[in-house]
Amino acid sequence: MIGLHIPSAALPFAPCVEIGWRLASAHWGKGYATEGAQAALELAFTAIDLTEVVSFTSIHNLRSERVMQRIGMQREAGTFAHPSVDADSWLSEHCLYKIQR
């Protein structure tokens, strides 16, 4: 899956439109996430006429952060605890990236 999504979680920067990807590990490192995300951004900024798209991930997910950087997103200062992840989980702390049209 690669696409746009309106998160339902009570995120500190909501309302927003998120770009995200979920690929089976056999398909990691082949450029699919970057290529698909670039296409989704083009759709977001042209056909849907959005002015901003966000993406976020656990601070431990460096592969997703690299995709965010490759598609031109900029990391926001600080981190946040994702409200849908157990506060005691090592995956709770997230970073936020944004890009404007």
mmCIF file of C-alpha atoms in Angstrom:
data_model
loop_
_atom_site.group_PDB
_atom_site.id
_atom_site.type_symbol
_atom_site.label_atom_id
_atom_site.label_comp_id
_atom_site.label_asym_id
_atom_site.label_seq_id
_atom_site.Cartn_x
_atom_site.Cartn_y
_atom_site.Cartn_z
ATOM 1 C CA MET A 1 0.000 0.000 0.000
ATOM 2 C CA ILE A 2 1.180 3.472 -0.879
ATOM 3 C CA GLY A 3 -1.174 6.395 -0.668
ATOM 4 C CA LEU A 4 -2.866 9.279 1.075
ATOM 5 C CA HIS A 5 -4.823 8.983 4.296
ATOM 6 C CA ILE A 6 -6.687 11.206 6.747
ATOM 7 C CA PRO A 7 -5.607 9.952 10.193
ATOM 8 C CA SER A 8 -8.334 9.410 12.760
ATOM 9 C CA ALA A 9 -5.958 9.437 15.748
ATOM 10 C CA ALA A 10 -5.829 12.569 17.919
ATOM 11 C CA LEU A 11 -2.490 13.738 16.549
ATOM 12 C CA PRO A 12 -1.022 17.011 17.830
ATOM 13 C CA PHE A 13 -0.866 18.405 14.259
ATOM 14 C CA ALA A 14 -4.322 17.259 13.082
ATOM 15 C CA PRO A 15 -6.267 17.781 10.942
ATOM 16 C CA CYS A 16 -3.939 16.656 8.193
ATOM 17 C CA VAL A 17 -3.472 14.404 5.181
ATOM 18 C CA GLU A 18 -0.766 11.785 5.574
ATOM 19 C CA ILE A 19 1.244 10.039 2.914
ATOM 20 C CA GLY A 20 2.268 6.533 3.893
ATOM 21 C CA TRP A 21 3.484 3.187 2.647
ATOM 22 C CA ARG A 22 3.435 -0.405 3.818
ATOM 23 C CA LEU A 23 5.444 -2.869 1.746
ATOM 24 C CA ALA A 24 6.316 -6.488 2.360
ATOM 25 C CA SER A 25 9.977 -6.762 3.362
ATOM 26 C CA ALA A 26 10.762 -8.679 0.164
ATOM 27 C CA HIS A 27 10.092 -5.411 -1.701
ATOM 28 C CA TRP A 28 12.156 -3.066 0.491
ATOM 29 C CA GLY A 29 15.162 -1.291 -1.013
ATOM 30 C CA LYS A 30 13.887 -1.401 -4.601
ATOM 31 C CA GLY A 31 12.611 2.175 -4.839
ATOM 32 C CA TYR A 32 8.920 1.259 -4.813
ATOM 33 C CA ALA A 33 8.079 3.393 -1.760
ATOM 34 C CA THR A 34 9.857 6.437 -3.185
ATOM 35 C CA GLU A 35 8.315 6.055 -6.643
ATOM 36 C CA GLY A 36 4.822 5.492 -5.263
ATOM 37 C CA ALA A 37 5.108 8.324 -2.749
ATOM 38 C CA GLN A 38 6.213 10.752 -5.457
ATOM 39 C CA ALA A 39 3.167 9.794 -7.517
ATOM 40 C CA ALA A 40 0.889 10.206 -4.490
ATOM 41 C CA LEU A 41 2.361 13.668 -3.786
ATOM 42 C CA GLU A 42 1.758 14.697 -7.381
ATOM 43 C CA LEU A 43 -1.862 13.607 -7.037
ATOM 44 C CA ALA A 44 -2.183 15.419 -3.695
ATOM 45 C CA PHE A 45 -0.898 18.719 -5.054
ATOM 46 C CA THR A 46 -2.530 18.662 -8.506
ATOM 47 C CA ALA A 47 -5.740 16.627 -8.652
ATOM 48 C CA ILE A 48 -6.729 17.054 -4.985
ATOM 49 C CA ASP A 49 -5.236 20.562 -4.645
ATOM 50 C CA LEU A 50 -3.835 20.061 -1.134
ATOM 51 C CA THR A 51 -1.426 22.672 0.206
ATOM 52 C CA GLU A 52 0.406 20.385 2.656
ATOM 53 C CA VAL A 53 1.025 16.687 3.217
ATOM 54 C CA VAL A 54 2.562 15.111 6.322
ATOM 55 C CA SER A 55 4.221 11.819 7.091
ATOM 56 C CA PHE A 56 5.296 10.360 10.403
ATOM 57 C CA THR A 57 7.017 7.278 11.686
ATOM 58 C CA SER A 58 8.661 5.793 14.735
ATOM 59 C CA ILE A 59 12.038 7.391 15.367
ATOM 60 C CA HIS A 60 13.501 3.915 14.857
ATOM 61 C CA ASN A 61 12.183 3.544 11.292
ATOM 62 C CA LEU A 62 15.138 5.065 9.456
ATOM 63 C CA ARG A 63 14.156 3.469 6.130
ATOM 64 C CA SER A 64 10.846 5.355 6.081
ATOM 65 C CA GLU A 65 12.602 8.556 7.113
ATOM 66 C CA ARG A 66 14.931 8.201 4.130
ATOM 67 C CA VAL A 67 11.917 7.875 1.814
ATOM 68 C CA MET A 68 10.444 11.047 3.334
ATOM 69 C CA GLN A 69 13.721 12.860 2.709
ATOM 70 C CA ARG A 70 14.028 11.551 -0.873
ATOM 71 C CA ILE A 71 10.579 12.891 -1.775
ATOM 72 C CA GLY A 72 11.512 16.344 -0.474
ATOM 73 C CA MET A 73 9.847 16.335 2.931
ATOM 74 C CA GLN A 74 11.408 18.262 5.822
ATOM 75 C CA ARG A 75 11.580 16.981 9.384
ATOM 76 C CA GLU A 76 9.874 19.127 11.996
ATOM 77 C CA ALA A 77 11.662 19.853 15.270
ATOM 78 C CA GLY A 78 10.968 17.544 18.180
ATOM 79 C CA THR A 79 9.062 14.290 18.424
ATOM 80 C CA PHE A 80 5.657 13.192 19.683
ATOM 81 C CA ALA A 81 4.134 10.164 21.362
ATOM 82 C CA HIS A 82 1.753 8.544 18.890
ATOM 83 C CA PRO A 83 -1.627 8.343 20.652
ATOM 84 C CA SER A 84 -2.470 4.969 19.082
ATOM 85 C CA VAL A 85 0.723 3.288 20.289
ATOM 86 C CA ASP A 86 1.108 2.113 23.888
ATOM 87 C CA ALA A 87 3.171 4.723 25.745
ATOM 88 C CA ASP A 88 5.501 1.980 27.044
ATOM 89 C CA SER A 89 6.247 0.673 23.542
ATOM 90 C CA TRP A 90 9.633 1.357 21.983
ATOM 91 C CA LEU A 91 7.633 2.419 18.882
ATOM 92 C CA SER A 92 5.699 5.186 20.667
ATOM 93 C CA GLU A 93 8.031 8.104 19.913
ATOM 94 C CA HIS A 94 7.476 9.448 16.391
ATOM 95 C CA CYS A 95 8.982 12.117 14.167
ATOM 96 C CA LEU A 96 6.979 14.316 11.807
ATOM 97 C CA TYR A 97 7.816 15.350 8.249
ATOM 98 C CA LYS A 98 5.967 17.912 6.128
ATOM 99 C CA ILE A 99 5.961 19.177 2.567
ATOM 100 C CA GLN A 100 4.060 22.070 1.051
ATOM 101 C CA ARG A 101 2.873 22.469 -2.519
#
